[in-house]
PDB file of C-alpha atoms in Angstrom:
ATOM      1  CA  MET A   1      -7.512 187.344 -42.905  1.00 91.00           C
ATOM      2  CA  ALA A   2     -10.182 184.782 -43.780  1.00 96.00           C
ATOM      3  CA  LYS A   3     -10.317 181.212 -42.530  1.00 98.00           C
ATOM      4  CA  ILE A   4     -11.383 178.961 -45.387  1.00 98.00           C
ATOM      5  CA  LEU A   5     -12.453 175.332 -45.096  1.00 98.00           C
ATOM      6  CA  LEU A   6     -11.733 173.411 -48.300  1.00 98.00           C
ATOM      7  CA  VAL A   7     -13.830 170.243 -48.539  1.00 97.00           C
ATOM      8  CA  ASN A   8     -13.271 167.226 -50.740  1.00 94.00           C
ATOM      9  CA  PRO A   9     -16.661 165.446 -50.639  1.00 92.00           C
ATOM     10  CA  ASN A  10     -15.567 162.703 -53.050  1.00 86.00           C
ATOM     11  CA  ARG A  11     -16.415 159.333 -51.481  1.00 82.00           C
ATOM     12  CA  TYR A  12     -15.697 157.181 -54.510  1.00 75.00           C
ATOM     13  CA  THR A  13     -12.591 155.054 -53.964  1.00 81.00           C
ATOM     14  CA  GLN A  14     -12.366 153.027 -57.190  1.00 78.00           C
ATOM     15  CA  PRO A  15      -9.746 154.510 -57.513  1.00 81.00           C
ATOM     16  CA  PRO A  16      -9.287 157.131 -54.789  1.00 81.00           C
ATOM     17  CA  VAL A  17      -8.273 160.494 -56.222  1.00 81.00           C
ATOM     18  CA  PRO A  18      -6.345 163.152 -54.280  1.00 86.00           C
ATOM     19  CA  PRO A  19      -8.025 166.585 -54.205  1.00 89.00           C
ATOM     20  CA  ILE A  20      -5.389 168.272 -56.350  1.00 88.00           C
ATOM     21  CA  GLY A  21      -7.692 171.128 -57.371  1.00 91.00           C
ATOM     22  CA  LEU A  22      -8.141 172.056 -53.715  1.00 94.00           C
ATOM     23  CA  GLU A  23      -4.394 171.833 -53.206  1.00 95.00           C
ATOM     24  CA  TYR A  24      -3.841 174.354 -56.016  1.00 94.00           C
ATOM     25  CA  LEU A  25      -6.508 176.577 -54.504  1.00 95.00           C
ATOM     26  CA  ALA A  26      -4.854 176.296 -51.082  1.00 97.00           C
ATOM     27  CA  ALA A  27      -1.614 177.703 -52.505  1.00 97.00           C
ATOM     28  CA  ALA A  28      -3.481 180.730 -53.859  1.00 97.00           C
ATOM     29  CA  ILE A  29      -5.265 181.187 -50.521  1.00 98.00           C
ATOM     30  CA  VAL A  30      -1.942 181.283 -48.677  1.00 98.00           C
ATOM     31  CA  ARG A  31      -0.428 183.698 -51.221  1.00 98.00           C
ATOM     32  CA  ALA A  32      -3.404 186.006 -50.653  1.00 98.00           C
ATOM     33  CA  GLY A  33      -2.678 186.059 -46.909  1.00 98.00           C
ATOM     34  CA  HIS A  34      -5.503 183.816 -45.729  1.00 98.00           C
ATOM     35  CA  GLU A  35      -5.477 180.470 -43.990  1.00 98.00           C
ATOM     36  CA  TYR A  36      -7.173 177.208 -44.870  1.00 98.00           C
ATOM     37  CA  LEU A  37      -7.957 173.750 -43.615  1.00 98.00           C
ATOM     38  CA  LEU A  38      -8.366 170.950 -46.148  1.00 98.00           C
ATOM     39  CA  LEU A  39     -10.938 168.349 -45.121  1.00 98.00           C
ATOM     40  CA  ASP A  40     -10.710 165.219 -47.288  1.00 96.00           C
ATOM     41  CA  LEU A  41     -13.806 163.076 -46.700  1.00 96.00           C
ATOM     42  CA  THR A  42     -12.882 160.265 -49.089  1.00 92.00           C
ATOM     43  CA  PHE A  43     -12.300 157.666 -46.386  1.00 95.00           C
ATOM     44  CA  SER A  44     -14.465 159.168 -43.650  1.00 95.00           C
ATOM     45  CA  ASP A  45     -16.801 156.755 -41.871  1.00 95.00           C
ATOM     46  CA  ASN A  46     -19.265 159.588 -41.210  1.00 97.00           C
ATOM     47  CA  PRO A  47     -18.692 162.547 -43.547  1.00 97.00           C
ATOM     48  CA  GLN A  48     -21.475 164.696 -42.067  1.00 97.00           C
ATOM     49  CA  GLU A  49     -20.051 164.353 -38.549  1.00 98.00           C
ATOM     50  CA  ALA A  50     -16.500 164.966 -39.789  1.00 98.00           C
ATOM     51  CA  LEU A  51     -17.692 168.142 -41.490  1.00 98.00           C
ATOM     52  CA  ARG A  52     -19.637 169.286 -38.417  1.00 98.00           C
ATOM     53  CA  GLY A  53     -16.522 168.734 -36.310  1.00 98.00           C
ATOM     54  CA  ALA A  54     -14.328 170.742 -38.684  1.00 98.00           C
ATOM     55  CA  LEU A  55     -16.870 173.567 -38.791  1.00 98.00           C
ATOM     56  CA  GLU A  56     -17.037 173.674 -35.012  1.00 98.00           C
ATOM     57  CA  ASP A  57     -13.295 173.302 -34.344  1.00 98.00           C
ATOM     58  CA  TYR A  58     -11.961 175.485 -37.176  1.00 98.00           C
ATOM     59  CA  ALA A  59     -14.803 178.071 -37.334  1.00 98.00           C
ATOM     60  CA  PRO A  60     -14.221 179.050 -40.978  1.00 98.00           C
ATOM     61  CA  SER A  61     -15.492 182.216 -42.639  1.00 97.00           C
ATOM     62  CA  ILE A  62     -16.487 180.217 -45.722  1.00 98.00           C
ATOM     63  CA  ALA A  63     -16.392 176.646 -47.032  1.00 98.00           C
ATOM     64  CA  GLY A  64     -15.322 175.653 -50.531  1.00 96.00           C
ATOM     65  CA  PHE A  65     -16.429 172.328 -52.006  1.00 94.00           C
ATOM     66  CA  THR A  66     -14.938 170.641 -55.018  1.00 88.00           C
ATOM     67  CA  VAL A  67     -17.087 168.506 -57.300  1.00 82.00           C
ATOM     68  CA  ARG A  68     -14.760 166.360 -59.344  1.00 72.00           C
ATOM     69  CA  ASN A  69     -17.448 164.071 -60.765  1.00 69.00           C
ATOM     70  CA  ILE A  70     -21.226 164.189 -60.643  1.00 56.00           C
ATOM     71  CA  ASP A  71     -21.482 160.395 -61.031  1.00 61.00           C
ATOM     72  CA  SER A  72     -19.332 157.286 -61.372  1.00 54.00           C
ATOM     73  CA  ALA A  73     -19.914 157.045 -65.145  1.00 64.00           C
ATOM     74  CA  ILE A  74     -20.345 153.270 -64.913  1.00 67.00           C
ATOM     75  CA  TYR A  75     -23.019 152.148 -67.335  1.00 71.00           C
ATOM     76  CA  HIS A  76     -24.464 149.154 -65.460  1.00 75.00           C
ATOM     77  CA  ASN A  77     -24.132 150.424 -61.900  1.00 71.00           C
ATOM     78  CA  ASN A  78     -23.910 154.220 -62.049  1.00 61.00           C
ATOM     79  CA  LEU A  79     -23.661 156.070 -58.747  1.00 62.00           C
ATOM     80  CA  PHE A  80     -24.910 159.673 -58.537  1.00 52.00           C
ATOM     81  CA  PHE A  81     -22.832 161.896 -56.228  1.00 60.00           C
ATOM     82  CA  LEU A  82     -24.627 165.262 -56.164  1.00 72.00           C
ATOM     83  CA  ASP A  83     -27.243 164.315 -53.563  1.00 81.00           C
ATOM     84  CA  GLY A  84     -24.546 163.473 -51.015  1.00 82.00           C
ATOM     85  CA  ILE A  85     -22.635 166.649 -51.825  1.00 84.00           C
ATOM     86  CA  ALA A  86     -25.825 168.691 -51.418  1.00 88.00           C
ATOM     87  CA  GLU A  87     -26.309 167.162 -47.969  1.00 94.00           C
ATOM     88  CA  LEU A  88     -22.811 168.263 -46.976  1.00 96.00           C
ATOM     89  CA  VAL A  89     -23.404 171.784 -48.268  1.00 93.00           C
ATOM     90  CA  GLY A  90     -26.567 171.739 -46.143  1.00 96.00           C
ATOM     91  CA  VAL A  91     -24.455 170.919 -43.078  1.00 97.00           C
ATOM     92  CA  THR A  92     -22.388 174.072 -43.665  1.00 97.00           C
ATOM     93  CA  SER A  93     -25.536 176.105 -44.204  1.00 97.00           C
ATOM     94  CA  ASP A  94     -27.029 174.771 -40.965  1.00 97.00           C
ATOM     95  CA  ALA A  95     -23.833 175.901 -39.205  1.00 97.00           C
ATOM     96  CA  GLY A  96     -24.256 179.422 -40.626  1.00 97.00           C
ATOM     97  CA  VAL A  97     -21.283 179.115 -42.977  1.00 98.00           C
ATOM     98  CA  HIS A  98     -21.624 180.141 -46.614  1.00 97.00           C
ATOM     99  CA  SER A  99     -20.415 177.685 -49.240  1.00 96.00           C
ATOM    100  CA  VAL A 100     -18.803 178.020 -52.646  1.00 93.00           C
ATOM    101  CA  VAL A 101     -18.949 175.037 -55.006  1.00 84.00           C
ATOM    102  CA  GLY A 102     -16.642 174.480 -57.959  1.00 77.00           C
ATOM    103  CA  GLY A 103     -14.470 171.888 -59.631  1.00 71.00           C
ATOM    104  CA  ALA A 104     -14.384 170.024 -62.912  1.00 63.00           C
ATOM    105  CA  GLY A 105     -17.656 168.144 -62.428  1.00 59.00           C
ATOM    106  CA  PHE A 106     -19.454 171.266 -61.253  1.00 63.00           C
ATOM    107  CA  SER A 107     -18.194 173.305 -64.203  1.00 63.00           C
ATOM    108  CA  PHE A 108     -18.997 170.540 -66.672  1.00 64.00           C
ATOM    109  CA  ALA A 109     -22.577 170.182 -65.403  1.00 64.00           C
TER     110      ALA A 109
END
C-alpha cells in the first residue's frame, strides 16, 4: 500500500476553487487500496512550511500536484503561477519524495 500526498498548490482566491480533480483522484487511490492525504494550500499563510510539515508528518511514498491554471489570465495584471508551483515541487524533492504533476493547466501547457 502506497501513501500518496495530493497537493493543491493553487493560491489564487479570486475566486477560490476546490481541488475537485484531486478529489476524483483520491477516490481512485482508495479503490486501488492505497491511502492519501489531500493538502490544500489555497489559504495557507506559508505554503512551503505547510508542505514540509505534511511531508514530515505523513511520510508519503509520492506527491501528486495539480496545476489548474498556469496564470490568472487577467490582461492588465496577469499573475504567473508556475514559479511558485516549481518551488513547492522542489520542497518535495529536497525531502526525497518524488513528485507527479498533472491537471488541466499542466495538460494544456
